[in-house]
Structure formats: C-alpha cells, structure tokens
CSV table of C-alpha atoms and ligand atoms in Angstrom, one decimal:
chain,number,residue,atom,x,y,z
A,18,UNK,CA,-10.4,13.8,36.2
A,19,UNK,CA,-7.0,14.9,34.8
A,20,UNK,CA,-6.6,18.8,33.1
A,21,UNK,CA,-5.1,18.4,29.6
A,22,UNK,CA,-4.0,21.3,27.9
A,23,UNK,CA,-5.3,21.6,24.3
A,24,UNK,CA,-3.4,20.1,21.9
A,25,UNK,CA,-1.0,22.1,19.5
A,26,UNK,CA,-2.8,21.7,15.8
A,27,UNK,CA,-1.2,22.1,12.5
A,28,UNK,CA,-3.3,22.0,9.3
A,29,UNK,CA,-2.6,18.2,8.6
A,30,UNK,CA,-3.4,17.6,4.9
A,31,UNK,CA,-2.3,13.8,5.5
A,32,UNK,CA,-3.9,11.3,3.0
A,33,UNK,CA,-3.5,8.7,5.7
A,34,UNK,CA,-3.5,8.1,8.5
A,35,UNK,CA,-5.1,11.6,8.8
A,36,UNK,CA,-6.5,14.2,11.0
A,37,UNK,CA,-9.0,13.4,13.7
A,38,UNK,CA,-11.7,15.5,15.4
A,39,UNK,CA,-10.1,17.2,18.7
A,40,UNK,CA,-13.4,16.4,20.9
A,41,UNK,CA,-12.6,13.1,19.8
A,42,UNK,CA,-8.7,12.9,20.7
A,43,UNK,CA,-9.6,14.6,23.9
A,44,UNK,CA,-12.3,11.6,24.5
A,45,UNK,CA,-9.8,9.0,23.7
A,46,UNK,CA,-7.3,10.2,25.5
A,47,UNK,CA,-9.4,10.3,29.0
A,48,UNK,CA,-10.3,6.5,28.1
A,49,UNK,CA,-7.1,5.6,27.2
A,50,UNK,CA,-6.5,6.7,31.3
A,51,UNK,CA,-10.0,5.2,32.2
A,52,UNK,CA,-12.9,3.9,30.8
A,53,UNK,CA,-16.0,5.2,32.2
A,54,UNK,CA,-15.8,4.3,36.0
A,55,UNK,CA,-14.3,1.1,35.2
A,56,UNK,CA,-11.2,1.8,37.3
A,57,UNK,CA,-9.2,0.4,34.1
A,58,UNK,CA,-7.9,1.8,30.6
A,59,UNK,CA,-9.7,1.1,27.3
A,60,UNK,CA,-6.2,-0.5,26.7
A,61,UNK,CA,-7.0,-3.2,29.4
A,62,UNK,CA,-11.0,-4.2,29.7
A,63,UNK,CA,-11.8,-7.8,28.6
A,64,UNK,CA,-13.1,-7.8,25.3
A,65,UNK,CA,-15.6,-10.3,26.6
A,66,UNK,CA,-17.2,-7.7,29.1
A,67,UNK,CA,-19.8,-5.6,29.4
A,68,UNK,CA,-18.5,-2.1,28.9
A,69,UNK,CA,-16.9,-3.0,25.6
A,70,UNK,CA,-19.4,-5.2,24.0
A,71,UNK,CA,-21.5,-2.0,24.6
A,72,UNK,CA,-19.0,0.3,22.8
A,73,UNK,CA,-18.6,-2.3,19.8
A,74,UNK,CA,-22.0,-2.9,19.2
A,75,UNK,CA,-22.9,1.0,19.7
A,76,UNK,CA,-20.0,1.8,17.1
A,77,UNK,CA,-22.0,-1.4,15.0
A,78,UNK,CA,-25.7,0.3,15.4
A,79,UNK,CA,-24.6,3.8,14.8
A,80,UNK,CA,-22.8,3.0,11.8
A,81,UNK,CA,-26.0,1.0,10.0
A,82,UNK,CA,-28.0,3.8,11.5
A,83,UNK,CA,-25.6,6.8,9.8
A,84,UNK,CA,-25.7,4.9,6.6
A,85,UNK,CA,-29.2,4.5,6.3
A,86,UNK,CA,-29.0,0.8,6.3
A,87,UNK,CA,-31.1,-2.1,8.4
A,88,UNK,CA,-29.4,-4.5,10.7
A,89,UNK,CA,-31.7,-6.9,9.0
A,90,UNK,CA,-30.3,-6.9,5.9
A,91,UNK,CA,-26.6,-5.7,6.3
A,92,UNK,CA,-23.9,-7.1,8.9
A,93,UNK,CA,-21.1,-4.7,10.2
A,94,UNK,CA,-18.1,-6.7,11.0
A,95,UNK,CA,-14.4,-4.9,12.6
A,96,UNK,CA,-11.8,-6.9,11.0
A,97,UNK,CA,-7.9,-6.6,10.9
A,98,UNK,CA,-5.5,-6.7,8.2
A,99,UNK,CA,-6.6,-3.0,6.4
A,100,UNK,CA,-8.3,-2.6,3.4
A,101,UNK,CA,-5.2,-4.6,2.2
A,102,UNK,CA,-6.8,-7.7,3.4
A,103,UNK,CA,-10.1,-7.2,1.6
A,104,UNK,CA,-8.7,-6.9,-1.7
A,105,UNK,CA,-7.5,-10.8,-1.2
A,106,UNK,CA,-10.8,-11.8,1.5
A,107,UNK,CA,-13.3,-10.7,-1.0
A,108,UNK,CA,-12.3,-13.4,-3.9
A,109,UNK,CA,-11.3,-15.7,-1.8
A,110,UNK,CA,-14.8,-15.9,-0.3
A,111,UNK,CA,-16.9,-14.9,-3.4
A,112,UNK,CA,-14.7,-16.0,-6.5
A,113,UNK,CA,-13.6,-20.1,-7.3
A,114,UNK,CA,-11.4,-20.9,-10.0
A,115,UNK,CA,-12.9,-20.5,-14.0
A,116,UNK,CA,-15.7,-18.1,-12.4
A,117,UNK,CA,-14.8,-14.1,-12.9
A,118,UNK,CA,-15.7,-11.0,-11.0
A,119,UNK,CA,-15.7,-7.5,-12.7
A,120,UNK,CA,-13.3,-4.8,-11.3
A,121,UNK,CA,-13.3,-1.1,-12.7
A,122,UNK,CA,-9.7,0.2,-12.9
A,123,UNK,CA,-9.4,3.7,-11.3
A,124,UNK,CA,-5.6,3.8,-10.1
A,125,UNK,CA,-3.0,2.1,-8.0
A,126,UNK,CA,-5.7,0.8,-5.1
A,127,UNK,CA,-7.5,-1.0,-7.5
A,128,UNK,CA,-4.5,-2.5,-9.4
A,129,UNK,CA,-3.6,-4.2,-6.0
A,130,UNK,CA,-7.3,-5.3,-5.6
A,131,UNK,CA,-7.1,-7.1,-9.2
A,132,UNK,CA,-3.9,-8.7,-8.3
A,133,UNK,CA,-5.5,-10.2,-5.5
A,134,UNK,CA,-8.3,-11.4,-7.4
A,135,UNK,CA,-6.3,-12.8,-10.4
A,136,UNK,CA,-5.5,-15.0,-7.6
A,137,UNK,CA,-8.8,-16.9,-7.3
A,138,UNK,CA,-10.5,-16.5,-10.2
A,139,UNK,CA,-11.0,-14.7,-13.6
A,140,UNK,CA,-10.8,-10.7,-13.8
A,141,UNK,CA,-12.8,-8.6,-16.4
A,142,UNK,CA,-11.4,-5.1,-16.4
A,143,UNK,CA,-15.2,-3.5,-16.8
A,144,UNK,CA,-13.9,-0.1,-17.2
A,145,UNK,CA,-10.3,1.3,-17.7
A,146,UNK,CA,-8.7,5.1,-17.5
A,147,UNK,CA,-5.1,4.1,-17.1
A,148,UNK,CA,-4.8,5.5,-21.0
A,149,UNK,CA,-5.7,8.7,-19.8
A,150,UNK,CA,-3.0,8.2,-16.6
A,151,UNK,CA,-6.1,7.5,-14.2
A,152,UNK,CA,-7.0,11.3,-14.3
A,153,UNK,CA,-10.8,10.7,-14.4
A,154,UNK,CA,-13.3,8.7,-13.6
A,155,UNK,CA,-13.5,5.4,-16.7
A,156,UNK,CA,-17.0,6.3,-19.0
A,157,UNK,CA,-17.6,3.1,-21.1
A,158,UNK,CA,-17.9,-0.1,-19.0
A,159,UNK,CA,-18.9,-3.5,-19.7
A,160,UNK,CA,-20.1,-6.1,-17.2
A,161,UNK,CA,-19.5,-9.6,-17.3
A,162,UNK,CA,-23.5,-11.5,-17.7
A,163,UNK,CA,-21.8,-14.1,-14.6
A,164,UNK,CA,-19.7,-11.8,-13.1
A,165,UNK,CA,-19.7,-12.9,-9.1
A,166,UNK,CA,-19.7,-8.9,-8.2
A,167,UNK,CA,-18.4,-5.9,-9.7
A,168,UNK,CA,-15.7,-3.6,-7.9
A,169,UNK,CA,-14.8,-0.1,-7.9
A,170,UNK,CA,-12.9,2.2,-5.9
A,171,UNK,CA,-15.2,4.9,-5.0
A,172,UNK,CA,-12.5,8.2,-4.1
A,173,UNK,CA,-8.7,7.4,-5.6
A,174,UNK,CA,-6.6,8.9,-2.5
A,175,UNK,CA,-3.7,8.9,-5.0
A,176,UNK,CA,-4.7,10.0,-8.1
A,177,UNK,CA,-7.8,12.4,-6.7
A,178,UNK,CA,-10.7,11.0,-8.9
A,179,UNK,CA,-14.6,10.3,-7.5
A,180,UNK,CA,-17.1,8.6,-8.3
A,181,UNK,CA,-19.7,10.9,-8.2
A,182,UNK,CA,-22.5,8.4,-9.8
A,183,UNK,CA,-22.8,4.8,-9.8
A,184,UNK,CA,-22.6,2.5,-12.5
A,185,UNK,CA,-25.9,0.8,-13.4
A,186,UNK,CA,-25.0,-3.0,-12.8
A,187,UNK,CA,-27.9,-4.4,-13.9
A,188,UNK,CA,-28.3,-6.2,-10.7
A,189,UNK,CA,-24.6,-7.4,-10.2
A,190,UNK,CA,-23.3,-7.2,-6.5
A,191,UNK,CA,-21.7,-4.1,-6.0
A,192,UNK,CA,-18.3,-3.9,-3.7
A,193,UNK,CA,-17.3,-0.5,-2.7
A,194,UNK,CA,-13.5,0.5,-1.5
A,195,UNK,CA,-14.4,3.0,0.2
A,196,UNK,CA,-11.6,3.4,2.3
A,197,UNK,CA,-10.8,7.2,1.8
A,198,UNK,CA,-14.4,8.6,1.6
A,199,UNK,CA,-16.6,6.6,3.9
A,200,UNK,CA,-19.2,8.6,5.5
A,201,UNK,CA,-17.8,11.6,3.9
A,202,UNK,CA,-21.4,12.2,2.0
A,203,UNK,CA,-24.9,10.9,1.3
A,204,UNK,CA,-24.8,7.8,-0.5
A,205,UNK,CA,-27.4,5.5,-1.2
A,206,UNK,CA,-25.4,2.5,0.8
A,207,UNK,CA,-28.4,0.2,-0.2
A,208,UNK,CA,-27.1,0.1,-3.9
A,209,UNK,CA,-23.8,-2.0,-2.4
A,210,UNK,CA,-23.8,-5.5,-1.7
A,211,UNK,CA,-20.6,-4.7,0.3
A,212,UNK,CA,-19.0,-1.9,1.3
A,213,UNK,CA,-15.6,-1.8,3.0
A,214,UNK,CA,-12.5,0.9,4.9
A,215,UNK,CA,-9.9,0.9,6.0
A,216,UNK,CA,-10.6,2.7,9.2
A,217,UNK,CA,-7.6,5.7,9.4
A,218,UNK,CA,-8.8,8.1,6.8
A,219,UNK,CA,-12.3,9.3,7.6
A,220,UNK,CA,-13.8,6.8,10.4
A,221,UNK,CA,-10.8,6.5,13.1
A,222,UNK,CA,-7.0,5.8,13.7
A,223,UNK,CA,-5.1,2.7,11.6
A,224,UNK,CA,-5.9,-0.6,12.6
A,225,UNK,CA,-9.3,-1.6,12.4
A,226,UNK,CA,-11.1,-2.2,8.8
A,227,UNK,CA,-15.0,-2.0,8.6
A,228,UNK,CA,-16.8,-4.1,6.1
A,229,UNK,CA,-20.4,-3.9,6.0
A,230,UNK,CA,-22.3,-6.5,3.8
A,231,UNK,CA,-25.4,-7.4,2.6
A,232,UNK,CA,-26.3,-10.8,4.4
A,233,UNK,CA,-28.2,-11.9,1.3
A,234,UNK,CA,-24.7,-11.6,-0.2
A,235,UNK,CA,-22.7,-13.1,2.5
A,236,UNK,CA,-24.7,-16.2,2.2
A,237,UNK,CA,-22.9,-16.7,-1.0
A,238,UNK,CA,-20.0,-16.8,0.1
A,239,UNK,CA,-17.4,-20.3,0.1
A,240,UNK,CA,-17.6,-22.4,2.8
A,241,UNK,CA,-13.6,-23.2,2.8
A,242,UNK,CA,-10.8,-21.1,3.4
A,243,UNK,CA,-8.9,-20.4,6.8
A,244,UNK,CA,-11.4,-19.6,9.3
A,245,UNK,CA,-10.4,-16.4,10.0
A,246,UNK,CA,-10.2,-15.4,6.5
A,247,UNK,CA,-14.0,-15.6,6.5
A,248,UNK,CA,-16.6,-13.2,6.3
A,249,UNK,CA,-19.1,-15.7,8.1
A,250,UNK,CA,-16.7,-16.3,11.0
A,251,UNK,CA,-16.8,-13.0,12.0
A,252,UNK,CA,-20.4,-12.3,11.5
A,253,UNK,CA,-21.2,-15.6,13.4
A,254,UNK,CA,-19.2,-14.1,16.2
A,255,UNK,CA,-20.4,-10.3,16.0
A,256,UNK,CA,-16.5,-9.6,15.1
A,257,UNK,CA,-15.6,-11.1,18.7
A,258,UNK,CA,-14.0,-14.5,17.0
A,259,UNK,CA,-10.9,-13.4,17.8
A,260,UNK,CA,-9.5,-10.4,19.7
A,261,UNK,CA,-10.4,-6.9,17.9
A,262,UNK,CA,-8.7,-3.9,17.8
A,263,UNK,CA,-10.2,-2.7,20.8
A,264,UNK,CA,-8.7,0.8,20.9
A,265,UNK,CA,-9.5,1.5,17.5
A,266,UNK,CA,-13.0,0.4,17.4
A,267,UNK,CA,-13.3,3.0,20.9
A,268,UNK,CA,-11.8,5.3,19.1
A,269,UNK,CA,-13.9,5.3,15.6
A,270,UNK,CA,-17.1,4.9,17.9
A,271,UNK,CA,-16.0,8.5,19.4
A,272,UNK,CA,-16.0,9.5,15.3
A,273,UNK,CA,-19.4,8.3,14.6
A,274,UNK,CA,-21.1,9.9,17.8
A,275,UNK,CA,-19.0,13.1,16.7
A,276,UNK,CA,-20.7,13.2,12.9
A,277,UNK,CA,-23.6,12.4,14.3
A,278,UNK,CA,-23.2,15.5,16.7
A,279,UNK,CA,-21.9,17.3,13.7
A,280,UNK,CA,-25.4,17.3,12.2
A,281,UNK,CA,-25.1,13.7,10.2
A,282,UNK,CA,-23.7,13.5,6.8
A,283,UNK,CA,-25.8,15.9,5.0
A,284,UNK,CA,-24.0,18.6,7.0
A,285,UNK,CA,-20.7,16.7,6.6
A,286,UNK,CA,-20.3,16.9,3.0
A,287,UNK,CA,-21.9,20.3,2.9
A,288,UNK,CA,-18.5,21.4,4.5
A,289,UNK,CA,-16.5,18.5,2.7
A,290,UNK,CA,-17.8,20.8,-0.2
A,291,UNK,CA,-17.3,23.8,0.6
A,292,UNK,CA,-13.9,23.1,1.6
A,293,UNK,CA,-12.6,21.6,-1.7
A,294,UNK,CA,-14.7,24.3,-3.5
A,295,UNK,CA,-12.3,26.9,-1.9
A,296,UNK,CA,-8.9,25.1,-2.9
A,297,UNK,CA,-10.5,23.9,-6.4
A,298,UNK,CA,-11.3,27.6,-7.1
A,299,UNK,CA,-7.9,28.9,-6.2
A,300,UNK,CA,-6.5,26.6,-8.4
A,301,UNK,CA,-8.5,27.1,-11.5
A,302,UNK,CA,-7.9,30.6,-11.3
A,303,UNK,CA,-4.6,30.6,-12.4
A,304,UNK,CA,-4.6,27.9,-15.2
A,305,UNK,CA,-1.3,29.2,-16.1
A,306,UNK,CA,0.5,29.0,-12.4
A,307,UNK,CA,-1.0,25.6,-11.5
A,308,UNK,CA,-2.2,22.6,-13.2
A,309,UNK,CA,-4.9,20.3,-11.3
A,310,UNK,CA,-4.4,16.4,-12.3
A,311,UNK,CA,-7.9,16.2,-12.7
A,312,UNK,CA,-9.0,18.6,-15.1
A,313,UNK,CA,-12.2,16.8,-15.8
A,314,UNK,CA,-14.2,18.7,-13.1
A,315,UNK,CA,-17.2,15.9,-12.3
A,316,UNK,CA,-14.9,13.1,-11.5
A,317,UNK,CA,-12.8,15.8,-9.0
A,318,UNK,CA,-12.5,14.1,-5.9
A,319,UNK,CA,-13.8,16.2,-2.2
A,320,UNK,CA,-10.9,14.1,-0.8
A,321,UNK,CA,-8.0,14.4,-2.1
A,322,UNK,CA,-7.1,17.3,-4.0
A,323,UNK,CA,-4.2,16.7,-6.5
A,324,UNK,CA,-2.2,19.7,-8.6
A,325,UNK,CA,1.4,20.4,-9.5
A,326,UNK,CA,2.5,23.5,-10.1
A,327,UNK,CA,3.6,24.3,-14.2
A,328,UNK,CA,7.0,25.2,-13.1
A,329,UNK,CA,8.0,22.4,-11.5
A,330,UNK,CA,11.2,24.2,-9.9
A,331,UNK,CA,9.2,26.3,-7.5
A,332,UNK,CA,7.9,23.1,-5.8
A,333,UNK,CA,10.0,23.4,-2.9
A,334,UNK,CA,9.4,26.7,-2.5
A,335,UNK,CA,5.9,26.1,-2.6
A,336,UNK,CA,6.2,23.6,0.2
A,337,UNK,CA,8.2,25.5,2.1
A,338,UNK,CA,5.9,28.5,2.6
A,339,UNK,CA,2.6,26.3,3.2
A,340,UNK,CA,5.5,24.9,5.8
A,341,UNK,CA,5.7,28.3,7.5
A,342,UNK,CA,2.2,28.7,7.3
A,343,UNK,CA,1.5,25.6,9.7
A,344,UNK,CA,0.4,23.4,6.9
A,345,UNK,CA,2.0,19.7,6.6
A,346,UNK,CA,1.2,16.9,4.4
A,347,UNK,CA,1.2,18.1,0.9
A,348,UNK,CA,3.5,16.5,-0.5
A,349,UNK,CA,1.8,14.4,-3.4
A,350,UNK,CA,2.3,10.3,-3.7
A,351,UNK,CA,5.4,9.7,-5.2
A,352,UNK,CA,4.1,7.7,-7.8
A,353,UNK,CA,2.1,11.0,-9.4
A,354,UNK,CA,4.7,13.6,-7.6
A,355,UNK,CA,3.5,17.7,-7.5
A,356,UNK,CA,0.9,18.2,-4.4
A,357,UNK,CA,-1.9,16.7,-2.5
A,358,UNK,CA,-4.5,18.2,-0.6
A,359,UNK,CA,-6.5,16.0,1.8
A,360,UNK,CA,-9.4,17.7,3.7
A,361,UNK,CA,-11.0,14.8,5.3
A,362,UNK,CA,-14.2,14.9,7.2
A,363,UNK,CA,-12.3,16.4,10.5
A,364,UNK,CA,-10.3,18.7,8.4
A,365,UNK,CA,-11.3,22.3,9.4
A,366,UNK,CA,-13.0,24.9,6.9
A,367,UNK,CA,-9.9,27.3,8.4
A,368,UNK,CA,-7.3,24.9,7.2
A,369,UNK,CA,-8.9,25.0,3.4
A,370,UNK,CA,-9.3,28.6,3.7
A,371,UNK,CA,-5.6,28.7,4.6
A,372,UNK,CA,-4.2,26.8,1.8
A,373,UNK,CA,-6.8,28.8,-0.7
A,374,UNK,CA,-5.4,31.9,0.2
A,375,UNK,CA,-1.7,30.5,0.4
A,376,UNK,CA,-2.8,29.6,-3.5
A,377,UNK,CA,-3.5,33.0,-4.7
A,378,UNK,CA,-0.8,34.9,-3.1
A,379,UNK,CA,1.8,32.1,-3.9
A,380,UNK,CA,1.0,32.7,-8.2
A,381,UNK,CA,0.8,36.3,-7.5
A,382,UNK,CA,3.9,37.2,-5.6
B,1,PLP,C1,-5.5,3.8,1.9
B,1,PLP,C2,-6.3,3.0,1.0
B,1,PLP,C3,-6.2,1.5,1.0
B,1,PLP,C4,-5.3,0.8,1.9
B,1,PLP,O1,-5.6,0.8,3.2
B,1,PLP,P1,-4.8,-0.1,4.3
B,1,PLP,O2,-5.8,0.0,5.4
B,1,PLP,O3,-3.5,0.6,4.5
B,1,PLP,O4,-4.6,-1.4,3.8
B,1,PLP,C5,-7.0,0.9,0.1
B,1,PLP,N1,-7.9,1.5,-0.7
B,1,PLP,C6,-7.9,2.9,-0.7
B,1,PLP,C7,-8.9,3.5,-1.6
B,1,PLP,C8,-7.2,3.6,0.1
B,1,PLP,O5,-7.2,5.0,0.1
C-alpha cells in the first residue's frame, strides 16, 4: 500500500463543488491507484463487472436505506448532465403541451427550472418571494387542481433560504431540488414523488446527479422522447444504459458509508445545526456591523449562510483577514454580492467556530 501524507486543509466555505470528508479523499485516492485487489484503478474496471456493479448498487441500497425509503416503491438512478438536466428531464417526461405543472419560485435555481418547463407545457407560479428579493421562504401558495407535480427548491445555495416545512399539496406529486441539502437532515423523503442532486455539494464530487423517484410516479411518465432523456431507460437498466460516471458514483458511495459511520443523519444535522447556529449568532449580535440577507429567521438556510457587511467598503478587508485566517470561499454569488458561508455536511465544527470568532473580533476591532 502507498504512505500518503495528510492533506493540507483550508476551511473551504465553497458553495459548490465543495468540501469532502478526508477519510473519504483518502479512500478515493487509494482506489483511484487500485480498486480492492483488482490489480486495476477505479478509473479502469469494466462497468459491466463485478466489483463495480457491487459499488453502484451498494451506493443505490445505502442511499434508499439512509433516506428511509423502500426499494419497492422508489428507484435510485445515477444520471449525467447535473441537476441542470433535471430541470429540462422532468417536464419533458411528466408535462405534454396544454397540461401545467406547479413550480414555487424561491431564487435563481428555480427560475432556470421554470424556463425549462415553459418549454413543455404550462407553468403556474404556486408561490412567489421575488417581491421581497427571494429573502424568505414564499407563505401563500396556490396549487393548480391538474397540476402534473408541484416543484420546489428545498435550500437556495444562492440566496440562503430553506424550506424548513413542506407545503401541504393535497396529494399533488412533489419534486424536490435538493441539490445543495440532500442528506443534510431528517426528512420525511416519503412525502416526494421525486427527489433529485446534483452530486458535488453534499453527496460527492461534480459529475454524477442522483434522482430517486417514486415508481408509482415514474409510471406516468411519456413514453417518447430521446431514449436517454428518459427516466425509464435508466431505471430499466439500473443506471447501466449507458456508461456512468464511474469515479463519481465510487466516490459518493465512500460519502454515504462515511454518514453512515458518522452516526446517520440525525447526528448529521445535529452538527449541520450547531454549526450555522454559531455563525448565525455572531452575526445577529452586531445588527449594526452586519446585515444577514435573511432576516426572517425560520426560512434561514443550515447551508448556505448569506450576510453583507453595512459598510460595504470594509468588504475586502473582511475577506482578506478570513484570508489569513485559512478560510476560502466567501465570497457571495455575484448576483446577490456581500458574503456566503457554506458549511456543508463535511464542513468541520472548527471551521464554523473559526469564522464565528473571525465575526466578533472583525465588528469589534
Ligand atoms: C448547484 C445547484 C444546481 C445546479 O447543479 P448542476 O449540477 O451544476 O447542474 C441546481 N439546483 C440547486 C439548488 C443548486 O444548488
């Protein structure tokens, strides 16, 4: 076996792609050299063999089994193309022409998901908070009788809302972006008709998407479109229709056995808590010094922690001592500017102590 060194860490505040778990980087890294006793790299096995169909279907099974979910009534499938590609897959296999689907409008992600839709079909804007510049989480919503399924965003990685409830649907399918808080707290998954991630926030690196849907659901879906833009294709081939993204599946496989190792996601978001507790807290406590985009504190996100500072001419200043301190990443989206503060699952408790008490010395000084 080789001797690594351990790797150098910075706090990594990334909204994505994002920090990993070192066990896990350390894992990866000895398959990327070789798998098992294979006697080849996880970058070389057949996708057809043994070893791998054992890692993608272990990585399928412990992600039902960490959700709660049956493998009788929900299908995982490992698909390409980013969340990106489920904000156009999902109408084009569940929304025809003169039939609408309901889509609550929580910030940029969703906007592109409407697009997409607008595409196929009709789009009823159920609920709406770009009057109040997405900072929180839309209250009044209306569903469509015949809507095909409603969507929502659950965690806004931009502008740093969360749902923290779920909307009652009155028995609507219910698709879930959950692309930057998957498995990041208990949820009751059984609510969603589909649930889908891109992989490289909280699951694994950038290039695999998961979607997970309820078969009673799938077999709704159209029967046209380009074969590989359909959900059945893939869950009539276990997600081995075409090559996947071996590596990444490996990789987000190593993440799942790590939460599980972690103690599951009850002790996952009792640290995701306590994390953004510690950076919410310093911020609230000088209302003066900083501003937090979301001042309406239920629809906070654990995620992504967004704030500015009042005066706006100590920003680089700001980012320049977190700098210093070994903390990257801050920088908030340029489309809502000031800072961001991503704590993902692997983000450490240290690093949001760090930045807490980079917080109250930076409005004290
Ligand atoms: C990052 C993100 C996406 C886009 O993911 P890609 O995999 O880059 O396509 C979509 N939705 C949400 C909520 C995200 O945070």
């Amino acid at each position: 076996m080789t001797s690594m060194t351990p790797p150098r860490r910075i706090y990594n505040f990334g909204a994505g792609p994002s920090i990993l778990p070192v066990p896990v980087l350390e894992e990866a890294s000895r398959g990327v050299l070789e798998l098992g006793t294979s006697g080849m790299s996880i970058l070389e096995v057949s996708h057809r063999g043994m070893d791998y169909e054992a890692i993608q279907f272990g990585a399928r099974d412990r992600l039902l089994k960490i959700m709660g979910l049956s493998g009788d009534e929900y299908t995982v499938l490992f698909l390409g193309g980013g969340a990106s590609l489920q904000f156009a897959m999902l109408p084009m296999n569940f929304l025809k022409a003169g039939e609408t689907a309901d889509y609550i409008h929580t910030g940029e992600w969703s906007a592109k998901a409407m697009k997409e839709a607008k595409k196929f079909g009709e789009v009823h804007v159920a609920g709406n908070s770009e009057s109040e510049k997405f900072t929180r989480i839309p209250q009044a919503l209306t569903f469509s009788a015949n809507a095909k399924y409603v969507h929502l965003t659950t965690n806004n990685t931009i502008e740093g809302t969360q749902f923290h409830q779920w909307p009652d649907v009155a028995g609507l399918p219910l698709i879930a972006d959950a692309s930057s808080d998957i498995l990041s707290r208990r949820i009751d998954f059984s609510k969603f008709a589909m649930i889908y991630a891109g992989a490289q926030k909280n699951l694994g690196p950038a290039g695999v998407t998961v979607v997970v849907i309820k078969k009673e659901f799938l077999a709704k879906a159209n029967e046209n479109g380009p074969t590989l833009l359909r959900y059945r294709t893939h869950a009539d081939a276990d997600s081995l229709y075409n090559t996947p993204p071996v590596f990444a599946i490996y990789t987000l496989g190593l993440v799942l056995k790590w939460i599980e190792a972690e103690g599951g996601l009850s002790k996952i978001e009792e640290r995701n808590r306590r994390k953004a507790q510690l950076i919410y807290q310093a911020l609230d406590a000088y209302p003066s010094f900083y501003d937090p985009t979301v001042s309406v504190k239920e629809d906070r996100s654990l995620m992504n922690i967004t704030f500015r500072l009042r005066d706006v001419s100590l920003e680089s200043e700001f980012l320049k001592g977190a700098g210093k301190l070994g903390m990257d990443g801050l920088k908030g989206h340029r489309s809502v500017g000031g800072f961001r503060a991503s704590v993902y699952n692997a983000f450490p408790e240290a690093g949001a102590q760090a930045l807490a008490e980079y917080l109250h010395r930076f409005a004290l000084r």
